[in-house]
Tab-separated table of C-alpha atoms in Angstrom:
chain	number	residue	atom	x	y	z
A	1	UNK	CA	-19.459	-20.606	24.638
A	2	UNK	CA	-16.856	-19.885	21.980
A	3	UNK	CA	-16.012	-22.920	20.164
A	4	UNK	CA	-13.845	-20.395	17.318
A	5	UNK	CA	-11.480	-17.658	17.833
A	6	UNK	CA	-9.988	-15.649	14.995
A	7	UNK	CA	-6.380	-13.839	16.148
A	8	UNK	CA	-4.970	-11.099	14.876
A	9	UNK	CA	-1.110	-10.927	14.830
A	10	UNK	CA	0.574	-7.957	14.797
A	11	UNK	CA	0.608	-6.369	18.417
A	12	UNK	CA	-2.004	-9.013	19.382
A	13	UNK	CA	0.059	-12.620	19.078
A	14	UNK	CA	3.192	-11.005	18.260
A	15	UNK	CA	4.728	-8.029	19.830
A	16	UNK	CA	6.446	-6.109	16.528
A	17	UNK	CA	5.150	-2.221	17.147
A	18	UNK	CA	9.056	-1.405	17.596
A	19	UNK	CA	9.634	-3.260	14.321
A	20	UNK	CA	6.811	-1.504	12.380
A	21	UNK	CA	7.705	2.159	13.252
A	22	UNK	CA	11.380	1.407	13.165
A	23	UNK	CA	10.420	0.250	9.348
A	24	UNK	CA	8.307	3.058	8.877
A	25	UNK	CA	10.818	5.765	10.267
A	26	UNK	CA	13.720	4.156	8.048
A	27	UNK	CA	11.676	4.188	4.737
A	28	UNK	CA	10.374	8.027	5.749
A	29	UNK	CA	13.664	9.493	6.255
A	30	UNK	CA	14.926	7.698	3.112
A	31	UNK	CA	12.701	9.114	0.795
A	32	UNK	CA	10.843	11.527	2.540
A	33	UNK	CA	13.302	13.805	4.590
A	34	UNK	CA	12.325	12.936	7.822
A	35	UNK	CA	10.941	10.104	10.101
A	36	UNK	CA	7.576	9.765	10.462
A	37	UNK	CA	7.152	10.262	14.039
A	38	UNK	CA	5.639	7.205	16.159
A	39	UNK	CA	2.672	8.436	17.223
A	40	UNK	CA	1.695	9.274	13.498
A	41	UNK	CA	2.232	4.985	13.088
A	42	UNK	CA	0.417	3.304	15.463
A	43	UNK	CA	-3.228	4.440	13.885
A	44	UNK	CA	-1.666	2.786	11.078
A	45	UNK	CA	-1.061	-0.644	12.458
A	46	UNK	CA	-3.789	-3.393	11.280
A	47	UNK	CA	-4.334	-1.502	8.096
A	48	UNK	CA	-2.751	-2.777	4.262
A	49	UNK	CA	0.722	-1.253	4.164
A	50	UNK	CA	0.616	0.661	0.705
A	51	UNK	CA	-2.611	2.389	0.969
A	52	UNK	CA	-1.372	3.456	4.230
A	53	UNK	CA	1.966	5.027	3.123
A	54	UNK	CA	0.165	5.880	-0.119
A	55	UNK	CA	-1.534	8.731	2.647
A	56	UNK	CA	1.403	9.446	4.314
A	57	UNK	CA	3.178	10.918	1.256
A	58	UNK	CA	1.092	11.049	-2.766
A	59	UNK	CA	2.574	9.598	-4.959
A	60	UNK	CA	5.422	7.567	-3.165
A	61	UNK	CA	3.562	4.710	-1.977
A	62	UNK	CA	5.337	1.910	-3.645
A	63	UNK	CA	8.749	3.378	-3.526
A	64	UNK	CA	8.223	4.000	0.488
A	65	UNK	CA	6.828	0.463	0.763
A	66	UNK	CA	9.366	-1.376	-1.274
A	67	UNK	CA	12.193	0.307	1.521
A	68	UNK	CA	9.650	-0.735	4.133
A	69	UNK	CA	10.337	-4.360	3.294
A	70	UNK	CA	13.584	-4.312	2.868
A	71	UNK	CA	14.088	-2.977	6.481
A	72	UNK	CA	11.578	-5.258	7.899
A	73	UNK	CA	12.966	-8.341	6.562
A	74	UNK	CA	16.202	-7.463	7.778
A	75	UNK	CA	15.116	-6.722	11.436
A	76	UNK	CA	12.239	-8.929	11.646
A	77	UNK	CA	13.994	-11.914	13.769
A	78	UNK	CA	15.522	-9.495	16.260
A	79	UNK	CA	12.788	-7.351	17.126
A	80	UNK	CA	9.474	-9.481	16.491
A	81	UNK	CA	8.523	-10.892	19.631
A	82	UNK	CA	6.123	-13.142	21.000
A	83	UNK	CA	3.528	-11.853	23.515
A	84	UNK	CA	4.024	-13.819	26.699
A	85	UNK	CA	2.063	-16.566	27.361
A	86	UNK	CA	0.641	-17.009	23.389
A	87	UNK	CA	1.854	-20.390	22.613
A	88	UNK	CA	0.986	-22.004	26.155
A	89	UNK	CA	-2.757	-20.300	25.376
A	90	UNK	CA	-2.866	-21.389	21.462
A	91	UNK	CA	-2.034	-24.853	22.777
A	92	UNK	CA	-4.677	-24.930	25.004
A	93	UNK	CA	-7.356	-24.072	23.179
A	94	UNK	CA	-6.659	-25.850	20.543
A	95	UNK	CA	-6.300	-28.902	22.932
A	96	UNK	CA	-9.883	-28.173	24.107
A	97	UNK	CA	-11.302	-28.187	20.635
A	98	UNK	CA	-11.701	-24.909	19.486
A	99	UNK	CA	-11.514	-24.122	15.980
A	100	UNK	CA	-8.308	-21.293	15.527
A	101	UNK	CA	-7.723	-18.855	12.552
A	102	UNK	CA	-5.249	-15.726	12.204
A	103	UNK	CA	-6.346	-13.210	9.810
A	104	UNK	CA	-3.844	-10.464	9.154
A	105	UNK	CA	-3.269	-7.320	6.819
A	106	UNK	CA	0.238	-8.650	5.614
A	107	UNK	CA	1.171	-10.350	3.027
A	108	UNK	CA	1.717	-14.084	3.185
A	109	UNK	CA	5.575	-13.837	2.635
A	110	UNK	CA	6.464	-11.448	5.685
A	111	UNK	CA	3.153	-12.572	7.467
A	112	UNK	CA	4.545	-16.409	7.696
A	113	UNK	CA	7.982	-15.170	9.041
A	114	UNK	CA	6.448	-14.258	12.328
A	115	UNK	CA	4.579	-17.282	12.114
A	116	UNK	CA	7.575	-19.420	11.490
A	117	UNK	CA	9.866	-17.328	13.887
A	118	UNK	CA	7.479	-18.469	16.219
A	119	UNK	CA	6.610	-22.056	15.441
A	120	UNK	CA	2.881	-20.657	15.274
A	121	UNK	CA	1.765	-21.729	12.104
A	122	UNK	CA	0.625	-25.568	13.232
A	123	UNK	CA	-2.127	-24.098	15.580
A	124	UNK	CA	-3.838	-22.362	12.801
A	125	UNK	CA	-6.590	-24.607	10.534
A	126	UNK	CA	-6.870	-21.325	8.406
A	127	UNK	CA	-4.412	-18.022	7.856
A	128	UNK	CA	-5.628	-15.362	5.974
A	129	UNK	CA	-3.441	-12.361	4.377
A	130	UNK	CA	-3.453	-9.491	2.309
A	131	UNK	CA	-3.744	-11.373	-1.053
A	132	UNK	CA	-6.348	-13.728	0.190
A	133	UNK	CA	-9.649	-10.837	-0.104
A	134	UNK	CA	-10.121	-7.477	-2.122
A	135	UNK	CA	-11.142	-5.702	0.678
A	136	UNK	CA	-9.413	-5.838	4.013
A	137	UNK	CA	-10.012	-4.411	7.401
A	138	UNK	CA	-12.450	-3.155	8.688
A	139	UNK	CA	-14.312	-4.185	6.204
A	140	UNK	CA	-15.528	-8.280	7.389
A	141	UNK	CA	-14.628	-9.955	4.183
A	142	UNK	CA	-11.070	-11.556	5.226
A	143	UNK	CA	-12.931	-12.865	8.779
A	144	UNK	CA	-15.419	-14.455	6.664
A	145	UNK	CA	-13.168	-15.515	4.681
A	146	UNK	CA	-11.491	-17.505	7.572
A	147	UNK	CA	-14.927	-18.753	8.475
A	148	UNK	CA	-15.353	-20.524	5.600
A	149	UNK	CA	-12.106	-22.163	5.429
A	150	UNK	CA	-12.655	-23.089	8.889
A	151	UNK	CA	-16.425	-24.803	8.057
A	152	UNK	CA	-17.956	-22.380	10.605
A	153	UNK	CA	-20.509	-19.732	10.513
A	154	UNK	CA	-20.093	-16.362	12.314
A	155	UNK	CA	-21.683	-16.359	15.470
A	156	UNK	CA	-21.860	-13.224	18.070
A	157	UNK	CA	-21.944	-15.527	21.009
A	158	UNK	CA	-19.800	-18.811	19.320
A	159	UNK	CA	-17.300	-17.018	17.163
A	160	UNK	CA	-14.885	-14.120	18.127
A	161	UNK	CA	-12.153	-11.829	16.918
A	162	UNK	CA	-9.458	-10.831	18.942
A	163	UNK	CA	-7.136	-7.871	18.301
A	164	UNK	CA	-5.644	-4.682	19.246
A	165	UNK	CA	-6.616	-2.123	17.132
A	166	UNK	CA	-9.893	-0.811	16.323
A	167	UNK	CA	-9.813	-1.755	12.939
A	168	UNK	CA	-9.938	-5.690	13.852
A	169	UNK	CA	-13.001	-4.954	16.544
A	170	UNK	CA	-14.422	-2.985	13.380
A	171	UNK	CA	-13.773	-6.202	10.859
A	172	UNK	CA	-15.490	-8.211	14.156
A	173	UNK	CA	-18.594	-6.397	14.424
A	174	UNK	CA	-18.921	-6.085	10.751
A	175	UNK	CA	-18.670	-9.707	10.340
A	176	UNK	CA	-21.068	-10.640	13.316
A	177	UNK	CA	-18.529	-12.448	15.743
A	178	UNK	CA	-17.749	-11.338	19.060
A	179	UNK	CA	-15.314	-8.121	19.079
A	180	UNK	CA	-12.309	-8.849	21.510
A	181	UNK	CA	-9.622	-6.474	22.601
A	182	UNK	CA	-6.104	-6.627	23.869
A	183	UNK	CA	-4.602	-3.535	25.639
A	184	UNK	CA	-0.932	-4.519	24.648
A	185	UNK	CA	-0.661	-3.152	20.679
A	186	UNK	CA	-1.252	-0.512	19.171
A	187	UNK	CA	-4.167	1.156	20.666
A	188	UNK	CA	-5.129	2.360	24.182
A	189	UNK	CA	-7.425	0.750	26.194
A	190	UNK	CA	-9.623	3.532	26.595
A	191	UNK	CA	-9.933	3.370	22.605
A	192	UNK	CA	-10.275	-0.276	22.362
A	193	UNK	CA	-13.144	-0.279	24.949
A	194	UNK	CA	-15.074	2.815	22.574
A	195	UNK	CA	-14.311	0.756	19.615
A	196	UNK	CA	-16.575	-1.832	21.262
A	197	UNK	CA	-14.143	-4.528	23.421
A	198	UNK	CA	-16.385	-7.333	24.527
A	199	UNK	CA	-14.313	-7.822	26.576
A	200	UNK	CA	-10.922	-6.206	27.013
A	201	UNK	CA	-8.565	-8.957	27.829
A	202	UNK	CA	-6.193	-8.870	30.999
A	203	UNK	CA	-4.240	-11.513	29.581
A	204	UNK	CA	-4.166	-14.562	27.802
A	205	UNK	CA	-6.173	-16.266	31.144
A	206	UNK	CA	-9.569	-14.274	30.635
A	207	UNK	CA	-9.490	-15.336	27.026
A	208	UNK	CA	-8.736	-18.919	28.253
A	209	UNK	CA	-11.790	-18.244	30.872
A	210	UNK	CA	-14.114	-17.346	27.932
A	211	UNK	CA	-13.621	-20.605	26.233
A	212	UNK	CA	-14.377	-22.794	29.749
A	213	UNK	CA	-17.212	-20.600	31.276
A	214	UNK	CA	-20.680	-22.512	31.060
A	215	UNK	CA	-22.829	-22.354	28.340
């Protein structure tokens, strides 16, 4: 039985894949030419920001992510929105007792605005971001990091990681908790299952199912 689940946010909790390649394309064509095209994004998504862009164009990095913010900050409240059915599912898990973290690749500042946005941010007894560990994912170190502000141990059959990208199922694995996919972010289902989905959700219900199914 899982008695703690770990959340992702971006593309898992909150739907904000038009806001990250709309960020992306706008910082691009500033200072690059040319918009990155989307599907050159979405392997991006779950990843730290300025190694990513770092990639995408030597030598640029912090210039590129410094317009990135700037555009996401300004377009964050209109196109960051919440997955259907997240808040009703947070609430009742937490209502049945199980411990709930969010671990994210963001920083605090813009990682809080969705949470905020949102009124997520009371559900959560730990939130981990970019500045919290040196390495991020996939290595495990910011899920154990949530562990241990949370007073648990990971636990393949207890403790689990949900996301959509795998990166997070990566992080999962790597940390020994249970590796569980969404189909709604960034990557295809078909990926997510080869990345090692145990399972891939439906919806917010199987997740819910998880939690209630006999020990």
């Amino acid at each position: 039985m899982l008695h703690t689940i770990i959340f992702d946010l971006d593309g898992t909790l909150i739907d904000t894949m038009d806001l990250i390649v709309a960020s992306w394309q706008h910082c691009t064509e500033v200072h690059c030419g040319a918009p990155i095209p989307r599907e050159a994004v979405l392997p991006t998504i779950g990843l730290p920001l300025v190694p990513a862009l770092e990639a995408y164009a030597p030598g640029k990095g912090e210039l590129l992510y410094a317009t990135y913010q700037e555009h996401n900050h300004a377009w964050h409240d209109r196109l960051a929105h919440l997955v259907p059915g997240t808040r009703e599912m947070l609430a009742h898990l937490q209502a049945a007792g199980v411990a709930l973290g969010l671990v994210s690749s963001k920083r605090h500042g813009i990682l809080e605005m969705g949470l905020n946005l949102h009124a997520l941010g009371p559900y959560f007894g730990a939130v981990i971001g970019l500045e919290d560990t040196a390495r991020h994912k996939p290595f495990p170190d910011p899920l154990l990091c949530a562990l241990e502000r949370l007073g648990r141990a990971p636990h393949p059959d207890h403790v689990a990681y949900v996301g959509d990208a795998a990166s997070d199922l990566a992080a999962a694995q790597a940390a020994g908790v249970r590796p569980i996919g969404v189909p709604w972010g960034a990557t295809s289902a078909a990926e997510l299952r080869a990345a090692g989905a145990n399972p891939l959700l439906a919806g917010w219900d199987d997740l819910i199912a998880l939690v209630e199914a006999p020990a």
